[in-house]
Amino acid sequence: MDAPPVRFAYANPERSCISPLASAFQCSIAPSNQCPAPEPHVLQQCFTHAIVDAGSCDRWWLEVTCRFCTCPQPRPLRVSQRRPLTKRPSISLLFMEKANTLQVIGGGVVGIAVARQLARRSSGSTVLIERHTALGTETSSRNSEVIHAGIYYGSDSLKARMCIRGKNLLYDLCTRYGVDHRRTGKWIVAQTPAQRESLEKFHAVCRDKLDVPTRWIAAAEVERDGEGVVAAEGALESPTTGIIDSHGLMTCLAGLFEDEGGIVALNSPVTAVRPEEGGDGTPGSGGWAVDVRDAATGETSTITADTIVNAAGLGAGHVHNMIAGPDRQMTLHYAKGNYFSYSASRPSVSRLIYPVPEPGLGGLGTHLTLDLGGRMRFGPDVEWVQSPDDLAAYSKETARGAARLREAVAEIQKYLPGIDPDSLDPDYAGIRPKLAGKDHKGFVDFEVRVEDGYRGWVNLLGIESPGLTSSLAIAERVEEMLYGTARGSS
């Protein structure tokens, strides 16, 4: 039976029209008298198509038709249940033609954290734009899932400050919202006098400058409690290191973001970013126009905003280069890390084990980590690649895969000689965005900055490890850059 569309108003003019759709299980409306569906309608179950009528400036109207009726509109509204958010299909860009106050480009853990932080502060709408069909499918879900203590990065670095602050915020958030995590502790093990000297420097900086707890492990304790671990020149314990369910964290943050009225646009790659000039002629002073393609339909929409945050991770260099002039173009470098599963029951280690990092290696070494079920895994190694899409795990049946596995076994046996090499298998791989390539031997810090010469552009570049640990602290820092203060991330 044909029926006119059901029409209702979302009464809060400060929040986007999409908000009740994103919180579908919390919303219901009564259908028109002609509709045969039972009352009241649950929006998520019954309404499959919608259009936006901007109407008056003080209120957004949604004109929708129920699945029991004949829908006059050919374009579907692709919004599904509120959780799990990482599985939600893309939001139709039909709803984003109104200007937004803030846009965050990149739906990894840092982008989600930043978007949630800004949505709590902004009086307008905040949009999180992700090119993939789900949140957090790149570096955020292809890592060791470790909550780092902040040991390695130097007392004056942004990485150290963000990691230490982020660690504390992360433990608080996990406890408050029930995100799975565990304080496992970690041993950093030295096998040579040079590595022992490096450990002593880490310990001194943690004790004297960073206030990060560390403890020397006596040789007798290593022998007694090491569970087969070898530390020929000593071991340094980090009791505040832990592990976390990274997927659960991102689902939690995305839910909190939507609770604040935020909009998530999935399957929506950014194709162009244009700063608009305002009265003073500064690029961005008149706002920003972002062209976004709906990957499902091929249609492109332009979304406008007062402020943009480039949190695109592996794609951050590409987004930067869309905006910056020829003299400010940049190149990211990509370090692939391969991880290896372990199927044998022995040895069984109950804490994280890290080798002392070697200068210029591009990572922290092939370490032993645990998942929340207590299963051991090893990695990542470091392999420099040309493309951020080179994510395939190697088969040990191939020459390349066998070579990577042999190298990993050699590194692992330095601190855990009792492993069974036949029980190690390539598992998965992740890629870290690097600001410097394989020939660079020095320390490289995060770059979190308001881009000079523009207004309303915050750039997050080189956000690799410890990016997951630092995510909530980076979100606070972006808020401080835009508003002068941060309200906290709990």
CSV table of C-alpha atoms in Angstrom, one decimal:
chain,number,residue,atom,x,y,z
A,1,MET,CA,0.0,0.0,0.0
A,2,ASP,CA,1.3,3.4,-0.9
A,3,ALA,CA,1.7,5.9,1.8
A,4,PRO,CA,3.2,9.4,2.2
A,5,PRO,CA,6.6,9.6,3.9
A,6,VAL,CA,6.7,9.8,7.7
A,7,ARG,CA,8.1,13.2,8.8
A,8,PHE,CA,9.7,14.0,12.1
A,9,ALA,CA,12.0,16.6,13.5
A,10,TYR,CA,15.2,16.0,15.4
A,11,ALA,CA,14.7,18.7,18.0
A,12,ASN,CA,18.3,19.5,19.0
A,13,PRO,CA,19.6,22.0,16.4
A,14,GLU,CA,23.2,21.8,17.8
A,15,ARG,CA,23.7,18.2,16.6
A,16,SER,CA,23.7,16.8,13.1
A,17,CYS,CA,20.7,15.2,11.6
A,18,ILE,CA,22.5,11.9,11.3
A,19,SER,CA,22.9,11.5,15.0
A,20,PRO,CA,19.6,9.7,15.8
A,21,LEU,CA,20.4,7.3,12.9
A,22,ALA,CA,23.8,6.5,14.4
A,23,SER,CA,22.1,5.9,17.7
A,24,ALA,CA,19.3,3.9,16.1
A,25,PHE,CA,18.5,1.6,19.0
A,26,GLN,CA,17.8,4.7,21.2
A,27,CYS,CA,15.3,6.3,18.7
A,28,SER,CA,11.8,5.5,17.7
A,29,ILE,CA,9.0,7.4,15.9
A,30,ALA,CA,5.4,6.9,15.2
A,31,PRO,CA,4.4,6.1,11.6
A,32,SER,CA,1.8,7.8,9.6
A,33,ASN,CA,-1.7,6.6,9.9
A,34,GLN,CA,-1.6,5.0,6.5
A,35,CYS,CA,1.3,2.8,7.3
A,36,PRO,CA,0.5,-0.8,8.2
A,37,ALA,CA,3.5,-1.3,10.4
A,38,PRO,CA,3.1,-1.8,14.1
A,39,GLU,CA,3.6,1.2,16.4
A,40,PRO,CA,6.0,2.6,17.3
A,41,HIS,CA,8.5,2.2,14.5
A,42,VAL,CA,12.1,1.5,15.5
A,43,LEU,CA,14.0,3.7,13.1
A,44,GLN,CA,16.8,1.2,12.5
A,45,GLN,CA,14.4,-1.7,11.6
A,46,CYS,CA,11.8,0.2,9.5
A,47,PHE,CA,13.3,3.1,7.7
A,48,THR,CA,15.5,2.3,4.7
A,49,HIS,CA,15.5,5.5,2.7
A,50,ALA,CA,15.7,9.1,3.6
A,51,ILE,CA,16.3,12.6,2.2
A,52,VAL,CA,17.3,15.7,4.0
A,53,ASP,CA,15.3,18.9,3.7
A,54,ALA,CA,17.4,21.7,5.2
A,55,GLY,CA,14.2,23.6,5.9
A,56,SER,CA,14.6,26.4,8.4
A,57,CYS,CA,18.0,27.1,9.9
A,58,ASP,CA,17.0,26.2,13.4
A,59,ARG,CA,16.0,22.6,12.8
A,60,TRP,CA,16.9,19.7,10.7
A,61,TRP,CA,14.0,17.6,9.2
A,62,LEU,CA,14.3,14.0,8.0
A,63,GLU,CA,11.8,12.9,5.5
A,64,VAL,CA,11.7,9.1,5.6
A,65,THR,CA,9.7,6.3,4.3
A,66,CYS,CA,9.1,3.0,6.0
A,67,ARG,CA,10.0,-0.4,4.4
A,68,PHE,CA,6.3,-1.2,4.6
A,69,CYS,CA,5.6,1.6,2.2
A,70,THR,CA,6.6,2.6,-1.3
A,71,CYS,CA,9.7,4.6,-1.2
A,72,PRO,CA,10.0,7.5,-3.7
A,73,GLN,CA,13.7,7.9,-3.3
A,74,PRO,CA,16.3,5.8,-5.2
A,75,ARG,CA,19.2,6.3,-2.8
A,76,PRO,CA,19.5,4.1,0.2
A,77,LEU,CA,20.5,5.3,3.6
A,78,ARG,CA,23.3,3.0,4.6
A,79,VAL,CA,23.3,3.1,8.4
A,80,SER,CA,23.1,-0.1,10.5
A,81,GLN,CA,23.0,-0.8,14.2
A,82,ARG,CA,25.0,1.3,16.6
A,83,ARG,CA,27.3,-1.5,17.6
A,84,PRO,CA,29.5,-3.1,16.4
A,85,LEU,CA,30.5,0.2,14.9
A,86,THR,CA,33.5,-1.2,13.1
A,87,LYS,CA,31.2,-3.2,10.9
A,88,ARG,CA,28.8,-0.4,10.0
A,89,PRO,CA,28.4,0.3,6.3
A,90,SER,CA,29.1,3.7,4.9
A,91,ILE,CA,26.9,6.7,5.7
A,92,SER,CA,25.4,8.2,2.6
A,93,LEU,CA,27.1,11.5,1.8
A,94,LEU,CA,23.6,12.9,1.0
A,95,PHE,CA,23.5,14.0,4.7
A,96,MET,CA,26.7,16.0,4.7
A,97,GLU,CA,26.0,18.9,2.4
A,98,LYS,CA,25.5,21.2,5.4
A,99,ALA,CA,28.8,22.7,6.6
A,100,ASN,CA,30.4,21.0,9.5
A,101,THR,CA,32.5,22.6,12.2
A,102,LEU,CA,35.2,19.9,12.3
A,103,GLN,CA,36.4,17.1,10.0
A,104,VAL,CA,38.9,14.4,11.0
A,105,ILE,CA,40.4,12.5,8.1
A,106,GLY,CA,41.4,9.0,9.0
A,107,GLY,CA,39.5,6.4,11.1
A,108,GLY,CA,42.3,4.7,12.9
A,109,VAL,CA,42.6,4.7,16.6
A,110,VAL,CA,44.2,8.2,16.7
A,111,GLY,CA,41.6,9.6,14.3
A,112,ILE,CA,38.7,8.1,16.3
A,113,ALA,CA,40.2,9.4,19.6
A,114,VAL,CA,40.7,12.9,18.1
A,115,ALA,CA,37.2,13.0,16.7
A,116,ARG,CA,35.7,11.9,20.0
A,117,GLN,CA,37.7,14.5,21.9
A,118,LEU,CA,36.7,17.3,19.5
A,119,ALA,CA,33.0,16.3,19.4
A,120,ARG,CA,32.9,16.7,23.2
A,121,ARG,CA,34.1,20.3,22.8
A,122,SER,CA,32.5,21.5,19.6
A,123,SER,CA,29.1,23.2,19.5
A,124,GLY,CA,28.8,22.1,15.8
A,125,SER,CA,29.0,18.8,14.1
A,126,THR,CA,32.1,16.6,13.8
A,127,VAL,CA,32.7,14.2,10.9
A,128,LEU,CA,35.1,11.3,10.9
A,129,ILE,CA,36.0,10.3,7.3
A,130,GLU,CA,37.4,6.8,6.7
A,131,ARG,CA,38.3,5.5,3.2
A,132,HIS,CA,37.8,1.8,4.1
A,133,THR,CA,34.5,0.0,4.9
A,134,ALA,CA,35.4,-0.3,8.6
A,135,LEU,CA,37.3,1.7,11.1
A,136,GLY,CA,40.8,0.8,12.1
A,137,THR,CA,41.8,-1.7,9.5
A,138,GLU,CA,45.3,-0.5,8.9
A,139,THR,CA,48.1,0.2,11.4
A,140,SER,CA,45.6,0.3,14.3
A,141,SER,CA,44.6,-3.3,14.0
A,142,ARG,CA,47.9,-4.7,12.7
A,143,ASN,CA,50.3,-4.2,15.6
A,144,SER,CA,51.4,-5.8,18.9
A,145,GLU,CA,48.5,-4.3,20.9
A,146,VAL,CA,50.9,-3.2,23.6
A,147,ILE,CA,50.3,-0.4,26.1
A,148,HIS,CA,53.8,1.1,26.2
A,149,ALA,CA,55.3,2.6,29.3
A,150,GLY,CA,57.3,5.4,27.6
A,151,ILE,CA,60.8,4.1,28.1
A,152,TYR,CA,62.6,4.5,24.8
A,153,TYR,CA,61.9,8.0,23.4
A,154,GLY,CA,64.0,10.5,25.4
A,155,SER,CA,62.9,12.9,28.1
A,156,ASP,CA,62.3,15.9,25.8
A,157,SER,CA,60.4,14.2,23.0
A,158,LEU,CA,56.7,14.5,22.1
A,159,LYS,CA,56.6,10.7,21.8
A,160,ALA,CA,57.6,10.3,25.5
A,161,ARG,CA,55.1,12.9,26.7
A,162,MET,CA,52.3,11.5,24.6
A,163,CYS,CA,53.1,7.9,25.5
A,164,ILE,CA,53.3,8.4,29.3
A,165,ARG,CA,50.1,10.6,29.4
A,166,GLY,CA,48.4,8.3,26.9
A,167,LYS,CA,49.2,5.2,28.9
A,168,ASN,CA,47.6,6.6,32.1
A,169,LEU,CA,44.5,7.8,30.2
A,170,LEU,CA,44.2,4.4,28.4
A,171,TYR,CA,44.3,2.4,31.6
A,172,ASP,CA,41.6,4.7,33.1
A,173,LEU,CA,39.4,4.5,30.0
A,174,CYS,CA,39.7,0.7,29.9
A,175,THR,CA,38.7,0.4,33.5
A,176,ARG,CA,35.8,2.8,33.2
A,177,TYR,CA,34.3,1.3,30.0
A,178,GLY,CA,35.3,-2.3,30.3
A,179,VAL,CA,37.8,-2.5,27.4
A,180,ASP,CA,39.8,-5.8,27.7
A,181,HIS,CA,43.4,-5.2,28.8
A,182,ARG,CA,46.0,-6.6,31.2
A,183,ARG,CA,49.1,-5.2,32.9
A,184,THR,CA,51.5,-7.9,32.0
A,185,GLY,CA,54.7,-6.1,32.6
A,186,LYS,CA,57.7,-6.4,30.4
A,187,TRP,CA,61.4,-7.4,30.6
A,188,ILE,CA,63.9,-5.7,28.3
A,189,VAL,CA,66.8,-8.2,28.0
A,190,ALA,CA,70.4,-7.4,27.3
A,191,GLN,CA,72.8,-10.0,25.8
A,192,THR,CA,76.0,-7.9,25.3
A,193,PRO,CA,77.8,-5.2,27.3
A,194,ALA,CA,76.8,-2.6,24.7
A,195,GLN,CA,73.1,-3.5,25.2
A,196,ARG,CA,73.6,-3.4,29.0
A,197,GLU,CA,74.9,0.1,28.7
A,198,SER,CA,71.8,1.1,26.7
A,199,LEU,CA,69.6,-0.4,29.4
A,200,GLU,CA,71.4,1.6,32.0
A,201,LYS,CA,70.7,4.8,30.1
A,202,PHE,CA,67.1,3.9,29.7
A,203,HIS,CA,66.8,3.2,33.4
A,204,ALA,CA,68.5,6.5,34.4
A,205,VAL,CA,66.2,8.6,32.1
A,206,CYS,CA,63.1,6.8,33.4
A,207,ARG,CA,64.2,7.3,37.0
A,208,ASP,CA,65.6,10.9,36.8
A,209,LYS,CA,63.5,12.6,34.1
A,210,LEU,CA,60.4,10.7,33.1
A,211,ASP,CA,59.1,9.2,36.4
A,212,VAL,CA,58.5,5.9,34.6
A,213,PRO,CA,58.8,2.9,36.9
A,214,THR,CA,61.6,0.4,36.0
A,215,ARG,CA,63.4,-2.2,38.0
A,216,TRP,CA,66.6,-4.2,37.5
A,217,ILE,CA,66.1,-7.9,37.5
A,218,ALA,CA,68.8,-9.9,39.3
A,219,ALA,CA,70.4,-12.8,37.5
A,220,ALA,CA,69.0,-15.2,40.1
A,221,GLU,CA,65.4,-13.9,39.5
A,222,VAL,CA,65.9,-14.3,35.7
A,223,GLU,CA,67.0,-17.9,36.3
A,224,ARG,CA,64.1,-18.6,38.7
A,225,ASP,CA,61.2,-16.7,37.1
A,226,GLY,CA,62.3,-16.2,33.5
A,227,GLU,CA,60.4,-19.2,32.1
A,228,GLY,CA,63.3,-20.0,29.8
A,229,VAL,CA,64.3,-16.4,28.9
A,230,VAL,CA,68.0,-15.6,28.6
A,231,ALA,CA,69.4,-12.2,29.7
A,232,ALA,CA,73.1,-12.7,29.6
A,233,GLU,CA,73.9,-9.1,30.6
A,234,GLY,CA,70.8,-8.3,32.7
A,235,ALA,CA,67.2,-7.4,32.3
A,236,LEU,CA,65.1,-4.3,33.1
A,237,GLU,CA,61.5,-4.6,34.1
A,238,SER,CA,58.8,-2.3,33.0
A,239,PRO,CA,55.8,-3.0,35.4
A,240,THR,CA,53.4,-0.6,33.8
A,241,THR,CA,53.6,-2.1,30.3
A,242,GLY,CA,50.4,-4.0,29.3
A,243,ILE,CA,48.3,-5.3,26.4
A,244,ILE,CA,44.9,-4.2,25.1
A,245,ASP,CA,42.2,-5.3,22.8
A,246,SER,CA,42.8,-2.7,20.1
A,247,HIS,CA,39.5,-3.6,18.3
A,248,GLY,CA,37.6,-3.2,21.5
A,249,LEU,CA,39.3,0.1,22.2
A,250,MET,CA,38.3,1.5,18.8
A,251,THR,CA,34.7,0.2,19.1
A,252,CYS,CA,34.5,1.9,22.5
A,253,LEU,CA,35.9,5.2,21.3
A,254,ALA,CA,33.7,5.2,18.2
A,255,GLY,CA,30.6,4.6,20.4
A,256,LEU,CA,31.6,7.5,22.6
A,257,PHE,CA,32.1,9.7,19.6
A,258,GLU,CA,28.7,8.9,18.3
A,259,ASP,CA,27.2,9.4,21.7
A,260,GLU,CA,28.5,13.0,21.4
A,261,GLY,CA,26.7,13.4,18.1
A,262,GLY,CA,29.6,12.6,15.9
A,263,ILE,CA,29.2,11.3,12.3
A,264,VAL,CA,31.2,8.5,10.9
A,265,ALA,CA,31.5,8.3,7.1
A,266,LEU,CA,32.9,4.9,6.0
A,267,ASN,CA,33.9,3.8,2.5
A,268,SER,CA,34.6,7.4,1.7
A,269,PRO,CA,38.0,8.2,0.3
A,270,VAL,CA,39.1,11.8,0.2
A,271,THR,CA,40.0,12.9,-3.3
A,272,ALA,CA,40.7,16.6,-2.8
A,273,VAL,CA,41.1,19.2,0.0
A,274,ARG,CA,40.8,22.9,-0.7
A,275,PRO,CA,41.5,25.7,1.7
A,276,GLU,CA,39.1,28.7,1.2
A,277,GLU,CA,40.4,32.2,1.8
A,278,GLY,CA,38.6,34.5,4.1
A,279,GLY,CA,38.8,38.2,4.6
A,280,ASP,CA,42.5,38.2,5.6
A,281,GLY,CA,43.6,36.1,2.7
A,282,THR,CA,45.0,33.3,4.8
A,283,PRO,CA,44.3,29.8,3.3
A,284,GLY,CA,41.7,28.1,5.4
A,285,SER,CA,40.4,31.3,7.0
A,286,GLY,CA,37.3,30.9,4.9
A,287,GLY,CA,36.9,27.2,5.8
A,288,TRP,CA,37.8,24.0,4.1
A,289,ALA,CA,36.2,22.1,1.2
A,290,VAL,CA,36.8,18.3,1.2
A,291,ASP,CA,35.8,16.2,-1.8
A,292,VAL,CA,34.8,12.7,-0.7
A,293,ARG,CA,34.0,9.9,-3.1
A,294,ASP,CA,31.4,7.3,-2.1
A,295,ALA,CA,33.3,4.1,-3.0
A,296,ALA,CA,30.1,2.1,-3.3
A,297,THR,CA,28.5,4.4,-5.9
A,298,GLY,CA,31.3,6.4,-7.3
A,299,GLU,CA,29.6,9.7,-6.5
A,300,THR,CA,31.5,12.6,-5.1
A,301,SER,CA,30.3,15.1,-2.6
A,302,THR,CA,31.9,18.2,-1.1
A,303,ILE,CA,31.9,18.6,2.6
A,304,THR,CA,32.8,21.9,4.1
A,305,ALA,CA,34.2,22.6,7.6
A,306,ASP,CA,35.9,25.3,9.6
A,307,THR,CA,38.7,23.0,10.7
A,308,ILE,CA,40.3,19.8,9.4
A,309,VAL,CA,42.6,17.3,11.1
A,310,ASN,CA,44.8,15.1,9.0
A,311,ALA,CA,44.9,11.8,11.0
A,312,ALA,CA,45.1,9.6,7.9
A,313,GLY,CA,48.1,7.4,9.2
A,314,LEU,CA,49.5,5.6,6.2
A,315,GLY,CA,47.7,8.1,3.9
A,316,ALA,CA,48.6,11.2,5.9
A,317,GLY,CA,51.4,12.2,3.5
A,318,HIS,CA,49.0,11.9,0.5
A,319,VAL,CA,46.4,14.1,2.3
A,320,HIS,CA,49.2,16.6,3.2
A,321,ASN,CA,50.3,16.8,-0.4
A,322,MET,CA,46.7,17.6,-1.6
A,323,ILE,CA,46.9,20.8,0.3
A,324,ALA,CA,50.6,21.9,0.5
A,325,GLY,CA,52.3,23.7,-2.2
A,326,PRO,CA,55.1,22.2,-4.4
A,327,ASP,CA,57.8,23.4,-2.0
A,328,ARG,CA,56.2,21.7,1.0
A,329,GLN,CA,55.4,18.3,-0.4
A,330,MET,CA,56.5,15.3,1.7
A,331,THR,CA,57.2,11.6,1.4
A,332,LEU,CA,56.3,9.0,3.9
A,333,HIS,CA,58.4,5.8,4.2
A,334,TYR,CA,56.8,2.4,5.0
A,335,ALA,CA,58.3,-0.2,7.4
A,336,LYS,CA,56.5,-3.5,7.1
A,337,GLY,CA,56.4,-5.6,10.3
A,338,ASN,CA,55.8,-9.3,10.0
A,339,TYR,CA,54.3,-11.2,13.0
A,340,PHE,CA,54.6,-14.9,13.7
A,341,SER,CA,52.3,-17.2,15.7
A,342,TYR,CA,53.5,-20.0,17.9
A,343,SER,CA,51.6,-23.2,18.2
A,344,ALA,CA,53.7,-25.2,20.7
A,345,SER,CA,52.8,-25.3,24.4
A,346,ARG,CA,56.4,-24.9,25.6
A,347,PRO,CA,58.1,-22.7,26.4
A,348,SER,CA,55.3,-20.6,27.9
A,349,VAL,CA,56.2,-17.1,29.0
A,350,SER,CA,53.7,-14.9,31.0
A,351,ARG,CA,55.2,-11.5,30.4
A,352,LEU,CA,56.3,-9.5,27.4
A,353,ILE,CA,60.0,-9.9,26.4
A,354,TYR,CA,61.8,-7.3,24.3
A,355,PRO,CA,65.4,-7.2,23.1
A,356,VAL,CA,67.3,-4.0,23.6
A,357,PRO,CA,66.5,-1.9,20.5
A,358,GLU,CA,69.3,-1.5,18.0
A,359,PRO,CA,69.9,2.1,16.7
A,360,GLY,CA,68.7,2.6,13.1
A,361,LEU,CA,66.7,-0.7,13.1
A,362,GLY,CA,63.4,1.1,12.5
A,363,GLY,CA,61.6,-0.7,15.4
A,364,LEU,CA,62.0,-2.2,18.8
A,365,GLY,CA,63.2,-5.6,17.6
A,366,THR,CA,61.4,-8.9,17.1
A,367,HIS,CA,59.8,-9.2,20.6
A,368,LEU,CA,57.6,-11.7,22.4
A,369,THR,CA,54.1,-10.4,23.1
A,370,LEU,CA,50.9,-12.0,24.4
A,371,ASP,CA,47.3,-11.8,23.3
A,372,LEU,CA,44.6,-11.6,26.0
A,373,GLY,CA,44.2,-15.3,25.9
A,374,GLY,CA,47.9,-15.8,26.9
A,375,ARG,CA,49.1,-17.0,23.6
A,376,MET,CA,52.6,-16.0,22.5
A,377,ARG,CA,53.4,-14.3,19.3
A,378,PHE,CA,56.5,-12.8,18.0
A,379,GLY,CA,57.3,-9.7,15.9
A,380,PRO,CA,57.4,-7.4,14.2
A,381,ASP,CA,60.6,-7.5,12.2
A,382,VAL,CA,61.4,-4.6,9.9
A,383,GLU,CA,61.1,-4.8,6.1
A,384,TRP,CA,61.1,-1.5,4.1
A,385,VAL,CA,58.5,-1.6,1.4
A,386,GLN,CA,57.4,0.8,-1.3
A,387,SER,CA,53.6,0.6,-0.9
A,388,PRO,CA,51.5,1.0,2.2
A,389,ASP,CA,49.2,-1.7,0.7
A,390,ASP,CA,51.9,-4.4,0.9
A,391,LEU,CA,50.1,-6.1,3.9
A,392,ALA,CA,50.1,-9.7,2.9
A,393,ALA,CA,51.6,-12.2,5.3
A,394,TYR,CA,54.3,-14.4,3.8
A,395,SER,CA,53.9,-18.1,3.4
A,396,LYS,CA,56.9,-20.1,4.7
A,397,GLU,CA,56.6,-22.2,1.6
A,398,THR,CA,57.9,-19.2,-0.5
A,399,ALA,CA,61.6,-18.2,-0.6
A,400,ARG,CA,60.8,-14.8,0.7
A,401,GLY,CA,58.6,-16.1,3.5
A,402,ALA,CA,61.1,-18.8,4.5
A,403,ALA,CA,63.9,-16.2,4.6
A,404,ARG,CA,61.9,-13.8,6.9
A,405,LEU,CA,61.1,-16.8,9.2
A,406,ARG,CA,64.7,-17.9,9.5
A,407,GLU,CA,65.7,-14.3,10.4
A,408,ALA,CA,63.0,-14.1,13.0
A,409,VAL,CA,64.0,-17.5,14.5
A,410,ALA,CA,67.6,-16.3,14.9
A,411,GLU,CA,66.5,-13.1,16.7
A,412,ILE,CA,64.0,-14.9,19.0
A,413,GLN,CA,66.5,-17.6,20.0
A,414,LYS,CA,68.8,-14.9,21.4
A,415,TYR,CA,66.5,-14.5,24.3
A,416,LEU,CA,64.3,-17.6,24.1
A,417,PRO,CA,66.5,-20.4,22.9
A,418,GLY,CA,64.0,-23.1,23.8
A,419,ILE,CA,61.5,-22.3,21.1
A,420,ASP,CA,60.6,-24.9,18.5
A,421,PRO,CA,61.2,-23.3,15.1
A,422,ASP,CA,58.8,-25.7,13.4
A,423,SER,CA,55.9,-24.2,15.6
A,424,LEU,CA,56.5,-20.7,14.3
A,425,ASP,CA,54.3,-19.6,11.3
A,426,PRO,CA,53.9,-16.3,9.5
A,427,ASP,CA,50.6,-14.8,10.9
A,428,TYR,CA,49.9,-11.2,9.8
A,429,ALA,CA,51.7,-8.0,8.9
A,430,GLY,CA,51.4,-4.3,9.6
A,431,ILE,CA,53.0,-1.2,8.2
A,432,ARG,CA,54.3,1.8,10.1
A,433,PRO,CA,54.4,5.3,8.5
A,434,LYS,CA,57.9,6.7,8.9
A,435,LEU,CA,59.0,10.2,8.4
A,436,ALA,CA,62.6,9.0,7.7
A,437,GLY,CA,63.7,6.0,5.6
A,438,LYS,CA,66.0,3.0,6.3
A,439,ASP,CA,69.2,5.0,6.0
A,440,HIS,CA,68.3,7.3,8.9
A,441,LYS,CA,69.9,6.3,12.2
A,442,GLY,CA,68.7,9.0,14.6
A,443,PHE,CA,65.5,9.4,16.6
A,444,VAL,CA,62.4,10.7,14.8
A,445,ASP,CA,59.6,12.2,16.8
A,446,PHE,CA,55.9,12.5,16.2
A,447,GLU,CA,54.7,15.6,14.3
A,448,VAL,CA,51.5,17.1,15.7
A,449,ARG,CA,51.2,20.6,14.6
A,450,VAL,CA,48.9,23.4,13.4
A,451,GLU,CA,50.3,23.8,9.8
A,452,ASP,CA,52.1,27.1,9.4
A,453,GLY,CA,50.6,29.5,6.9
A,454,TYR,CA,47.1,28.0,7.1
A,455,ARG,CA,44.2,28.4,9.4
A,456,GLY,CA,42.3,25.5,10.8
A,457,TRP,CA,44.6,22.7,9.6
A,458,VAL,CA,46.1,20.3,12.2
A,459,ASN,CA,48.5,17.8,10.8
A,460,LEU,CA,49.4,14.5,12.4
A,461,LEU,CA,52.4,12.9,10.7
A,462,GLY,CA,54.6,9.9,11.4
A,463,ILE,CA,52.2,8.5,14.0
A,464,GLU,CA,53.7,5.1,14.4
A,465,SER,CA,54.5,3.2,17.6
A,466,PRO,CA,53.6,4.2,20.3
A,467,GLY,CA,50.7,5.7,18.5
A,468,LEU,CA,48.0,3.4,20.0
A,469,THR,CA,49.2,4.1,23.5
A,470,SER,CA,49.5,7.8,22.8
A,471,SER,CA,46.1,8.1,21.0
A,472,LEU,CA,44.1,9.7,23.9
A,473,ALA,CA,47.0,12.1,24.7
A,474,ILE,CA,47.3,13.1,21.1
A,475,ALA,CA,43.6,13.8,21.1
A,476,GLU,CA,44.0,16.1,24.1
A,477,ARG,CA,46.9,17.9,22.4
A,478,VAL,CA,44.9,18.6,19.2
A,479,GLU,CA,42.1,19.9,21.4
A,480,GLU,CA,44.5,22.2,23.2
A,481,MET,CA,45.8,23.5,19.8
A,482,LEU,CA,42.3,24.3,18.7
A,483,TYR,CA,40.7,25.6,21.9
A,484,GLY,CA,43.6,26.5,24.2
A,485,THR,CA,42.7,23.9,26.8
A,486,ALA,CA,41.8,20.2,27.0
A,487,ARG,CA,38.9,18.8,29.1
A,488,GLY,CA,40.5,15.4,29.7
A,489,SER,CA,39.9,12.1,27.9
A,490,SER,CA,38.1,10.0,30.5
